[in-house]
């Protein structure tokens, strides 16, 4: 099964990289902005815990080879700007692909 990860791929403005533990602090503002996840249910209300759980799941998916999130870096400023990827999900016993993305508030 393909892993659906785009590490080291590029677009005109973005570089797709593997999420690293060191990206945590740069991603934390996403969870500190209430509008970023207003439609997500079941997230911890504490932004640090929510970010920690998200990162844990990202790395778990890497290990399981069930798709996963790519860190999106701006080529212009070489800075993390978001996460995006394809997630393998099982829905009603059938394997489905979900396109997922989140962009930092700034």
Tab-separated table of C-alpha atoms in Angstrom:
chain	number	residue	atom	x	y	z
A	1	UNK	CA	0.000	0.000	0.000
A	2	UNK	CA	1.375	3.467	-0.806
A	3	UNK	CA	2.045	5.733	2.151
A	4	UNK	CA	0.650	8.856	0.399
A	5	UNK	CA	3.348	11.121	1.847
A	6	UNK	CA	4.866	13.903	-0.230
A	7	UNK	CA	8.165	14.454	1.564
A	8	UNK	CA	10.547	16.644	-0.447
A	9	UNK	CA	7.951	17.415	-3.133
A	10	UNK	CA	7.459	21.045	-4.079
A	11	UNK	CA	4.915	23.363	-5.598
A	12	UNK	CA	5.491	26.874	-6.864
A	13	UNK	CA	5.406	28.301	-3.334
A	14	UNK	CA	5.632	25.330	-0.954
A	15	UNK	CA	8.028	22.606	0.114
A	16	UNK	CA	6.493	19.438	1.599
A	17	UNK	CA	8.557	18.025	4.471
A	18	UNK	CA	8.244	15.367	7.130
A	19	UNK	CA	6.836	16.782	10.363
A	20	UNK	CA	9.547	16.813	13.039
A	21	UNK	CA	9.268	17.046	16.805
A	22	UNK	CA	11.065	20.391	16.524
A	23	UNK	CA	8.071	21.778	14.555
A	24	UNK	CA	5.893	21.571	17.694
A	25	UNK	CA	6.538	25.097	19.013
A	26	UNK	CA	5.969	26.596	15.566
A	27	UNK	CA	2.673	24.708	15.221
A	28	UNK	CA	1.339	25.535	18.703
A	29	UNK	CA	-0.200	28.889	17.554
A	30	UNK	CA	-2.624	26.892	15.400
A	31	UNK	CA	-4.162	25.402	18.529
A	32	UNK	CA	-4.012	28.703	20.407
A	33	UNK	CA	-6.311	30.350	17.828
A	34	UNK	CA	-9.904	29.214	18.562
A	35	UNK	CA	-11.072	29.816	14.986
A	36	UNK	CA	-8.482	27.356	13.638
A	37	UNK	CA	-10.332	24.337	14.948
A	38	UNK	CA	-13.837	25.628	15.658
A	39	UNK	CA	-15.436	22.786	13.663
A	40	UNK	CA	-13.351	19.975	15.178
A	41	UNK	CA	-15.037	17.999	17.906
A	42	UNK	CA	-13.350	16.181	20.734
A	43	UNK	CA	-10.218	18.342	20.897
A	44	UNK	CA	-8.767	19.087	24.320
A	45	UNK	CA	-9.467	22.679	25.337
A	46	UNK	CA	-5.847	23.165	26.394
A	47	UNK	CA	-3.858	24.211	23.295
A	48	UNK	CA	-0.643	22.489	24.415
A	49	UNK	CA	-2.427	19.178	24.979
A	50	UNK	CA	-4.317	19.465	21.673
A	51	UNK	CA	-1.062	20.086	19.792
A	52	UNK	CA	0.658	17.229	21.623
A	53	UNK	CA	-2.161	14.831	20.707
A	54	UNK	CA	-2.093	15.945	17.067
A	55	UNK	CA	1.664	15.437	16.820
A	56	UNK	CA	1.383	12.043	18.499
A	57	UNK	CA	-1.167	10.967	15.878
A	58	UNK	CA	0.999	12.326	13.032
A	59	UNK	CA	3.958	10.207	14.126
A	60	UNK	CA	1.699	7.204	14.758
A	61	UNK	CA	0.418	7.415	11.159
A	62	UNK	CA	4.000	7.587	9.876
A	63	UNK	CA	4.785	4.346	11.715
A	64	UNK	CA	1.542	2.640	10.611
A	65	UNK	CA	2.006	3.786	7.012
A	66	UNK	CA	-1.586	5.033	7.040
A	67	UNK	CA	-0.963	8.287	5.230
A	68	UNK	CA	-0.150	11.337	7.193
A	69	UNK	CA	0.515	15.003	7.352
A	70	UNK	CA	3.302	16.818	5.568
A	71	UNK	CA	4.768	20.006	7.013
A	72	UNK	CA	4.213	22.836	4.526
A	73	UNK	CA	7.096	25.295	4.377
A	74	UNK	CA	7.016	28.563	2.475
A	75	UNK	CA	9.852	28.550	-0.055
A	76	UNK	CA	10.052	32.351	0.148
A	77	UNK	CA	10.702	32.579	3.894
A	78	UNK	CA	11.596	28.927	4.725
A	79	UNK	CA	9.011	28.870	7.507
A	80	UNK	CA	6.331	26.383	8.557
A	81	UNK	CA	2.961	27.670	7.330
A	82	UNK	CA	0.719	24.622	7.609
A	83	UNK	CA	0.134	20.882	7.513
A	84	UNK	CA	-1.503	18.893	4.724
A	85	UNK	CA	-1.808	15.291	3.717
A	86	UNK	CA	-3.840	12.275	2.792
A	87	UNK	CA	-5.114	10.131	5.643
A	88	UNK	CA	-6.161	6.507	5.232
A	89	UNK	CA	-9.413	6.006	7.156
A	90	UNK	CA	-11.714	3.018	7.591
A	91	UNK	CA	-15.346	4.050	7.166
A	92	UNK	CA	-18.078	1.425	7.517
A	93	UNK	CA	-15.477	-1.278	6.969
A	94	UNK	CA	-14.161	0.278	3.759
A	95	UNK	CA	-10.781	1.959	3.330
A	96	UNK	CA	-11.217	5.615	2.328
A	97	UNK	CA	-8.807	8.491	1.723
A	98	UNK	CA	-9.322	11.822	3.467
A	99	UNK	CA	-7.623	15.012	2.334
A	100	UNK	CA	-6.639	16.985	5.424
A	101	UNK	CA	-5.073	20.395	5.804
A	102	UNK	CA	-4.570	23.107	8.381
A	103	UNK	CA	-2.916	26.488	7.923
A	104	UNK	CA	-1.365	28.641	10.637
A	105	UNK	CA	-3.502	31.702	11.486
A	106	UNK	CA	-0.879	34.265	10.485
